[in-house]
Coordinates of C-alpha atoms and ligand atoms in Angstrom, one line a residue:
X7 CA 274.9 193.3 33.6
X8 CA 271.5 191.9 34.1
X9 CA 268.6 193.1 32.0
X10 CA 266.5 195.9 33.2
X11 CA 263.3 194.6 34.7
X12 CA 259.9 195.8 33.6
X13 CA 256.5 195.2 35.3
X14 CA 255.3 195.5 38.9
X15 CA 257.7 195.6 41.8
X16 CA 257.4 194.9 45.5
X17 CA 259.2 196.1 48.6
X18 CA 258.8 194.6 52.0
X19 CA 260.2 197.0 54.5
X20 CA 260.6 195.6 58.0
X21 CA 261.4 197.8 61.0
X22 CA 263.0 195.2 63.4
X23 CA 261.1 195.2 66.7
X24 CA 259.3 198.4 65.6
X25 CA 256.0 197.6 67.4
X26 CA 255.7 198.6 71.1
X27 CA 253.3 199.2 74.0
X28 CA 252.3 202.6 75.5
X29 CA 255.2 204.2 77.3
X30 CA 254.7 206.4 80.4
X31 CA 257.7 208.6 79.5
X32 CA 256.0 209.3 76.1
X33 CA 252.7 210.3 77.6
X34 CA 251.3 206.8 77.3
X35 CA 251.9 206.7 73.6
X36 CA 254.0 204.1 71.8
X37 CA 257.2 205.3 70.1
X38 CA 255.4 205.1 66.7
X39 CA 252.6 207.2 68.1
X40 CA 255.0 209.7 69.6
X41 CA 257.2 210.1 66.5
X42 CA 256.9 212.7 63.8
X43 CA 256.7 210.5 60.7
X44 CA 255.0 212.2 57.8
X45 CA 256.1 209.6 55.3
X46 CA 255.0 206.6 57.1
X47 CA 251.7 208.4 57.8
X48 CA 251.4 209.2 54.1
X49 CA 252.0 205.5 53.3
X50 CA 249.2 204.5 55.7
X51 CA 246.8 207.2 54.5
X52 CA 247.2 206.3 50.9
X53 CA 247.4 202.6 51.6
X54 CA 245.5 199.8 53.2
X55 CA 246.3 199.1 56.8
X56 CA 245.9 196.5 59.5
X57 CA 247.4 194.8 62.5
X58 CA 249.5 191.7 62.1
X59 CA 250.6 188.7 64.1
X60 CA 254.0 187.9 62.7
X61 CA 253.7 184.2 63.5
X62 CA 250.4 183.8 65.4
X63 CA 248.5 185.7 68.1
X64 CA 250.6 186.1 71.2
X65 CA 253.6 184.2 69.9
X66 CA 256.9 185.9 70.9
X67 CA 258.7 185.8 67.6
X68 CA 262.5 185.7 67.0
X69 CA 263.7 187.7 64.1
X70 CA 264.6 184.6 62.2
X71 CA 261.4 182.7 62.7
X72 CA 259.4 185.8 62.0
X73 CA 261.2 186.6 58.7
X74 CA 260.6 183.0 57.6
X75 CA 256.8 183.5 58.3
X76 CA 256.8 186.9 56.6
X77 CA 258.3 185.3 53.5
X78 CA 255.7 182.6 53.5
X79 CA 257.5 179.7 55.2
X80 CA 256.0 178.0 58.3
X81 CA 258.7 178.3 61.0
X82 CA 257.0 175.4 62.9
X83 CA 257.8 173.2 60.0
X84 CA 261.2 174.4 58.9
X85 CA 262.9 175.7 62.0
X86 CA 264.7 173.5 64.5
X87 CA 267.4 176.0 65.5
X88 CA 269.2 179.2 64.4
X89 CA 272.4 177.4 63.4
X90 CA 271.6 176.9 59.7
X91 CA 270.5 180.5 59.2
X92 CA 273.4 181.8 61.2
X93 CA 275.8 179.8 59.0
X94 CA 274.2 180.8 55.8
X95 CA 274.4 184.4 57.0
X96 CA 278.2 184.3 57.2
X97 CA 278.3 183.0 53.6
X98 CA 278.6 179.2 54.3
X99 CA 276.9 176.9 51.9
X100 CA 274.3 175.0 53.9
X101 CA 272.5 172.1 52.3
X102 CA 269.4 170.1 53.3
X103 CA 270.2 167.5 55.9
X104 CA 273.2 169.4 57.3
X105 CA 273.3 170.1 61.0
X106 CA 274.6 173.6 61.7
X107 CA 275.6 175.3 65.0
X108 CA 276.6 178.7 66.3
X109 CA 280.0 178.5 67.9
X110 CA 282.2 180.5 70.2
X111 CA 286.0 180.5 70.3
X112 CA 286.5 179.9 74.0
X113 CA 289.4 179.6 76.5
X114 CA 289.7 176.4 78.6
X115 CA 292.3 175.3 81.0
X116 CA 294.0 171.8 80.9
X117 CA 291.1 170.3 82.8
X118 CA 288.6 171.5 80.1
X119 CA 287.1 174.1 82.5
X120 CA 285.9 177.2 80.7
X121 CA 287.9 180.2 81.9
X122 CA 286.6 182.7 79.2
X123 CA 283.6 181.9 77.0
X124 CA 284.7 184.5 74.5
X125 CA 288.4 183.9 74.5
X126 CA 289.2 187.4 75.7
X127 CA 286.9 188.8 73.0
X128 CA 289.4 187.8 70.3
X129 CA 289.2 190.0 67.3
X130 CA 292.2 188.9 65.2
X131 CA 293.6 185.6 64.0
X132 CA 290.3 183.7 64.0
X133 CA 290.6 183.1 60.2
X134 CA 293.8 181.2 60.7
X135 CA 292.4 179.3 63.7
X136 CA 289.3 178.4 61.6
X137 CA 291.5 177.1 58.8
X138 CA 293.1 174.6 61.3
X139 CA 289.8 172.9 62.0
X140 CA 287.8 173.5 58.8
X141 CA 287.3 170.3 56.6
X142 CA 288.0 167.9 59.4
X143 CA 286.6 164.4 58.8
X144 CA 285.0 162.5 61.7
X145 CA 283.6 159.1 60.8
X146 CA 281.7 159.7 57.6
X147 CA 280.9 163.4 58.5
X148 CA 282.7 166.5 57.1
X149 CA 283.1 169.3 59.6
X150 CA 282.9 172.7 57.9
X151 CA 283.9 175.7 60.1
X152 CA 284.0 179.4 59.4
X153 CA 284.8 182.3 61.6
X154 CA 282.3 185.2 62.0
X155 CA 282.8 188.5 63.8
X156 CA 284.9 188.6 67.0
X157 CA 284.8 185.3 69.0
X158 CA 282.0 183.9 66.9
X159 CA 281.8 181.2 64.2
X160 CA 279.6 178.5 62.7
X161 CA 280.0 174.8 62.3
X162 CA 278.2 172.8 59.6
X163 CA 278.2 169.0 59.8
X164 CA 277.6 167.2 56.5
X165 CA 277.1 163.5 56.3
X166 CA 274.4 160.8 56.3
X167 CA 271.8 160.3 59.1
X168 CA 272.4 163.4 61.3
X169 CA 269.8 164.7 63.8
X170 CA 269.8 168.0 65.6
X171 CA 268.0 167.3 68.9
X172 CA 271.1 167.4 71.2
X173 CA 272.2 169.3 74.2
X174 CA 274.9 172.0 74.1
X175 CA 278.6 171.6 74.7
X176 CA 278.8 175.2 75.9
X177 CA 278.2 175.3 79.6
X178 CA 277.1 179.0 79.2
X179 CA 279.0 179.9 82.4
X180 CA 282.6 180.3 83.2
X181 CA 284.2 178.0 85.8
X182 CA 282.2 175.1 84.5
X183 CA 283.5 172.0 82.7
X184 CA 282.9 171.7 78.9
X185 CA 279.7 169.7 78.6
X186 CA 279.3 166.5 76.7
X187 CA 276.6 166.8 74.0
X188 CA 273.9 164.2 74.4
X189 CA 270.8 163.3 72.4
X190 CA 267.7 164.7 74.1
X191 CA 265.9 161.4 73.4
X192 CA 268.3 158.5 74.0
X193 CA 266.4 156.4 71.3
X194 CA 267.1 159.1 68.6
X195 CA 269.9 157.4 66.7
X196 CA 270.4 160.4 64.3
X197 CA 270.9 162.9 67.1
X198 CA 273.1 160.4 69.0
X199 CA 275.3 160.3 66.0
X200 CA 275.5 164.1 65.9
X201 CA 276.3 164.3 69.6
X202 CA 279.1 161.8 69.1
X203 CA 280.6 163.8 66.2
X204 CA 280.3 167.1 68.0
X205 CA 282.0 165.8 71.1
X206 CA 284.9 164.6 68.9
X207 CA 285.0 167.9 67.0
X208 CA 285.3 169.8 70.3
X209 CA 288.1 167.6 71.5
X210 CA 289.9 167.8 68.1
X211 CA 289.5 171.6 68.0
X212 CA 291.3 171.7 71.3
X213 CA 294.1 169.5 70.0
X214 CA 294.4 171.6 66.8
X215 CA 294.2 175.0 68.5
X216 CA 296.0 174.8 71.9
X217 CA 299.5 175.1 70.4
X218 CA 298.5 177.1 67.3
X219 CA 300.9 179.9 66.4
X220 CA 298.0 182.5 66.8
X221 CA 297.4 181.3 70.4
X222 CA 301.2 181.1 71.2
X223 CA 301.4 184.7 70.2
X224 CA 298.3 185.7 72.2
X225 CA 299.7 184.0 75.4
X226 CA 303.1 185.6 74.9
X227 CA 301.4 189.0 74.9
X228 CA 299.2 188.2 78.0
X229 CA 296.0 187.5 76.1
X230 CA 293.7 184.5 76.5
X231 CA 294.2 181.7 73.9
X232 CA 291.2 180.8 71.7
X233 CA 292.0 177.1 72.4
X234 CA 288.7 175.4 71.9
X235 CA 285.5 175.7 69.8
X236 CA 282.1 175.2 71.6
X237 CA 279.1 174.6 69.3
X238 CA 275.5 175.3 70.4
X239 CA 272.0 175.9 69.0
X240 CA 272.0 172.9 66.7
X241 CA 269.6 173.1 63.8
X242 CA 268.8 170.7 61.0
X243 CA 268.9 172.4 57.6
X244 CA 265.5 172.2 56.1
X245 CA 264.5 171.7 52.5
X246 CA 262.8 174.9 51.4
X247 CA 261.4 175.6 47.9
X248 CA 263.2 178.8 46.8
X249 CA 261.1 181.9 47.2
X250 CA 261.6 182.9 43.5
X251 CA 260.1 179.6 42.4
X252 CA 257.2 179.8 44.9
X253 CA 256.1 183.3 44.1
X254 CA 257.4 184.0 40.6
X255 CA 260.0 186.5 41.9
X256 CA 263.4 187.8 41.2
X257 CA 264.2 188.6 44.7
X258 CA 266.9 190.3 46.8
X259 CA 267.5 191.3 50.4
X260 CA 269.0 194.4 51.8
X261 CA 269.7 193.7 55.5
X262 CA 272.1 194.6 58.3
X263 CA 272.4 191.5 60.4
X264 CA 273.8 188.1 59.5
X265 CA 270.7 186.4 60.9
X266 CA 268.3 188.1 58.5
X267 CA 270.8 187.7 55.6
X268 CA 271.0 184.0 56.5
X269 CA 267.3 183.5 56.3
X270 CA 267.1 185.4 53.0
X271 CA 270.0 183.5 51.5
X272 CA 268.5 180.2 52.7
X273 CA 265.3 180.9 50.8
X274 CA 267.3 181.8 47.7
X275 CA 267.4 185.6 47.8
X276 CA 270.3 187.5 46.5
X277 CA 272.1 189.4 49.3
X278 CA 272.9 193.0 48.6
X279 CA 275.6 194.3 51.0
X280 CA 275.4 198.0 52.0
X281 CA 278.7 198.9 53.7
X282 CA 277.1 201.9 55.5
X283 CA 274.4 199.7 57.0
X284 CA 275.9 199.0 60.4
X285 CA 273.0 197.2 62.2
X286 CA 273.1 199.9 64.9
X287 CA 271.6 203.2 65.6
X288 CA 274.2 204.9 63.5
X289 CA 273.3 203.0 60.4
X290 CA 272.9 205.0 57.1
X291 CA 269.3 204.2 56.1
X292 CA 269.4 206.5 53.0
X293 CA 272.2 204.3 51.7
X294 CA 269.9 201.3 52.3
X295 CA 267.0 203.0 50.5
X296 CA 269.3 203.8 47.5
X297 CA 270.4 200.2 47.4
X298 CA 266.7 199.1 47.3
X299 CA 265.9 201.5 44.4
X300 CA 269.1 200.3 42.6
X301 CA 268.3 196.7 43.2
X302 CA 264.7 197.1 41.8
X303 CA 266.2 197.8 38.4
X304 CA 266.9 194.2 37.9
X305 CA 264.8 192.5 40.6
X306 CA 261.0 192.6 41.2
X307 CA 261.1 192.1 45.0
X308 CA 263.3 193.4 47.7
X309 CA 263.1 192.6 51.4
X310 CA 264.7 195.1 53.6
X311 CA 265.2 194.8 57.4
X312 CA 266.2 197.9 59.5
X313 CA 267.6 196.8 62.8
X314 CA 267.7 200.0 64.8
X315 CA 264.2 200.0 66.5
X316 CA 265.0 196.6 68.0
X317 CA 268.3 197.8 69.4
X318 CA 266.5 200.8 71.1
X319 CA 263.8 198.4 72.4
X320 CA 266.2 196.0 74.0
X321 CA 268.0 199.0 75.6
X322 CA 264.7 200.3 76.9
X323 CA 265.5 203.8 75.4
X324 CA 262.1 205.3 74.5
X325 CA 263.3 208.6 73.1
X326 CA 266.1 206.8 71.1
X327 CA 263.4 204.6 69.5
X328 CA 261.3 207.6 68.7
X329 CA 264.3 209.4 67.1
X330 CA 265.3 206.4 65.1
X331 CA 261.7 206.0 63.8
X332 CA 262.0 209.5 62.5
X333 CA 265.2 208.6 60.7
X334 CA 263.5 205.5 59.3
X335 CA 260.7 207.8 58.2
X336 CA 263.2 209.8 56.0
X337 CA 264.1 206.4 54.4
X338 CA 260.4 205.8 53.7
X339 CA 260.2 209.3 52.2
X340 CA 263.2 208.5 49.9
X341 CA 261.5 205.3 48.7
X342 CA 258.1 207.1 48.1
X343 CA 259.9 209.7 46.0
X344 CA 262.0 207.3 44.0
X345 CA 260.0 204.2 43.2
X346 CA 258.5 203.6 39.8
X347 CA 254.7 204.1 39.5
X348 CA 254.1 200.4 39.4
X349 CA 255.7 199.6 42.8
X350 CA 254.0 198.3 45.9
X351 CA 255.4 198.8 49.4
X352 CA 254.5 196.8 52.5
X353 CA 255.7 198.5 55.7
X354 CA 255.6 196.5 58.9
X355 CA 257.7 195.0 61.7
X356 CA 258.9 191.4 62.5
X357 CA 257.7 191.7 66.1
X358 CA 257.3 194.2 68.9
X359 CA 260.3 194.9 71.1
X360 CA 258.6 197.0 73.8
X361 CA 260.6 199.5 75.9
X362 CA 258.8 198.1 78.9
X363 CA 259.8 194.5 78.1
X364 CA 263.4 195.0 76.8
X365 CA 262.8 191.9 74.6
X366 CA 260.5 190.6 71.9
X367 CA 256.9 190.4 73.0
X368 CA 253.9 188.7 71.4
X369 CA 252.1 191.9 70.7
X370 CA 250.9 192.3 67.0
X371 CA 252.5 195.0 64.8
X372 CA 251.1 197.5 62.3
X373 CA 251.2 196.8 58.6
X374 CA 250.3 198.9 55.6
X375 CA 250.3 198.1 51.9
X376 CA 250.8 201.0 49.5
X377 CA 250.7 201.2 45.7
X378 CA 248.5 201.7 42.7
X379 CA 245.0 200.4 43.1
X380 CA 245.1 199.3 46.8
X381 CA 241.8 199.7 48.6
X382 CA 242.5 202.8 50.7
X383 CA 240.9 202.8 54.1
X384 CA 240.3 205.5 56.7
X385 CA 243.5 205.0 58.6
X386 CA 245.7 208.2 58.5
X387 CA 248.6 207.2 60.8
X388 CA 251.0 204.3 60.9
X389 CA 251.0 203.1 64.5
X390 CA 249.8 200.2 66.5
X391 CA 246.4 201.6 67.4
X392 CA 245.5 203.7 64.4
X393 CA 245.9 200.8 62.0
X394 CA 243.4 198.5 63.8
X395 CA 240.5 200.2 62.0
X396 CA 242.0 199.5 58.6
X397 CA 240.8 197.4 55.8
X398 CA 243.1 194.5 56.5
X399 CA 241.9 194.1 60.1
X400 CA 244.1 191.5 61.8
X401 CA 246.2 189.3 59.6
X402 CA 249.1 186.8 60.0
X403 CA 252.6 187.3 58.7
X404 CA 252.3 184.3 56.4
X405 CA 249.7 186.2 54.3
X406 CA 252.1 189.0 53.3
X407 CA 253.5 187.4 50.2
X408 CA 250.0 186.4 49.0
X409 CA 248.7 189.9 49.4
X410 CA 251.8 191.5 47.8
X411 CA 252.0 189.1 44.8
X412 CA 248.3 189.5 44.0
X413 CA 248.6 193.3 44.1
X414 CA 251.6 192.9 41.8
X415 CA 249.4 190.7 39.6
X416 CA 252.0 188.0 39.3
X417 CA 250.2 185.4 41.4
X418 CA 248.8 182.4 39.6
X419 CA 245.1 181.8 40.0
X420 CA 244.1 178.9 42.4
X421 CA 241.5 177.0 40.5
X422 CA 239.6 177.7 37.2
Ligands
ZN10 ZN1 263.6 191.1 64.9
ZN11 ZN1 265.7 191.7 69.2

């Protein structure tokens, strides 16, 4: 049992892909403008608002690079691929200098031609298959492998002198031969070494898996064998100063997706799992809000990512996004009703996922800071256009932690 924590607290609540553009179906309003959301509007009215470029103006942010920026880390410096964050997100221990990959269990024929990129969407037995390749030693490199959900997994290469600038082994289409990984720059010896190791790992994974009992049983029942592992998205694990050390925090993360959990874990945050948080539109956001309040008893900062708005944006479902925003509004209401008096809430998005784009765009997102003593402005509504007249004007995501920690009065003074 950790000690109860006194003093100011901070919550960074991120609606994934919450920002949008005007939608004809909604009368040229954005989903935030069209939604009935009294609690978000209260937060905006009582808080200080602005518009925010998660990474920089016009940059189309991924969720991982954006969350790095929102937490105060420069993604241009520390991000070479999603592999390390993906691996951390499924609970693998990723260390500085490791090269990590996302992987698929795949089906190939005897000629190494991919016949099913997802091995018949395998759902069972991947733990045993993973055990058959995990810990493999190739040259002076240890290959750590862990299964994730369905046909997915992650590979971490640990050893001296590895680079991450290599091409993928996954041909990304069926009917094509497994690719040989190559260094993008032939003079890059570190990446050449990684490519060599990866090619051997792929070959050895086939040798270890093709006659594995799990695959024999799959074939006997007419299913496709998961007989090879194809890594992609190589990333060099960066050295990052833990967030608690940088900002004087005791921090935790309530999130739904492995990718966000991976970023949070990588910067040293404690991961709080909420079983009812599904990452979909059926997620239980009140359960997440309760977890935030509970976590703040012994932590002073919680990052929470709610995935639903991004799902609706990718699916181009305007009314679904509006409805989900209204559910998220109830979550905001729960937080407003249950936080201690000395708590600050920053409400924002990690990027826009406009209905009309069906993907992440470079449009800025609304942000509001709420809590005791904030300089209230004239903004009354939390949406993309209302907030532009707020006191924060236009800021970048990398300023959030500075603003929050100075409101919390836990930031050290710069200078005398
Ligand atoms: Zn996102
Ligand atoms: Zn997305």
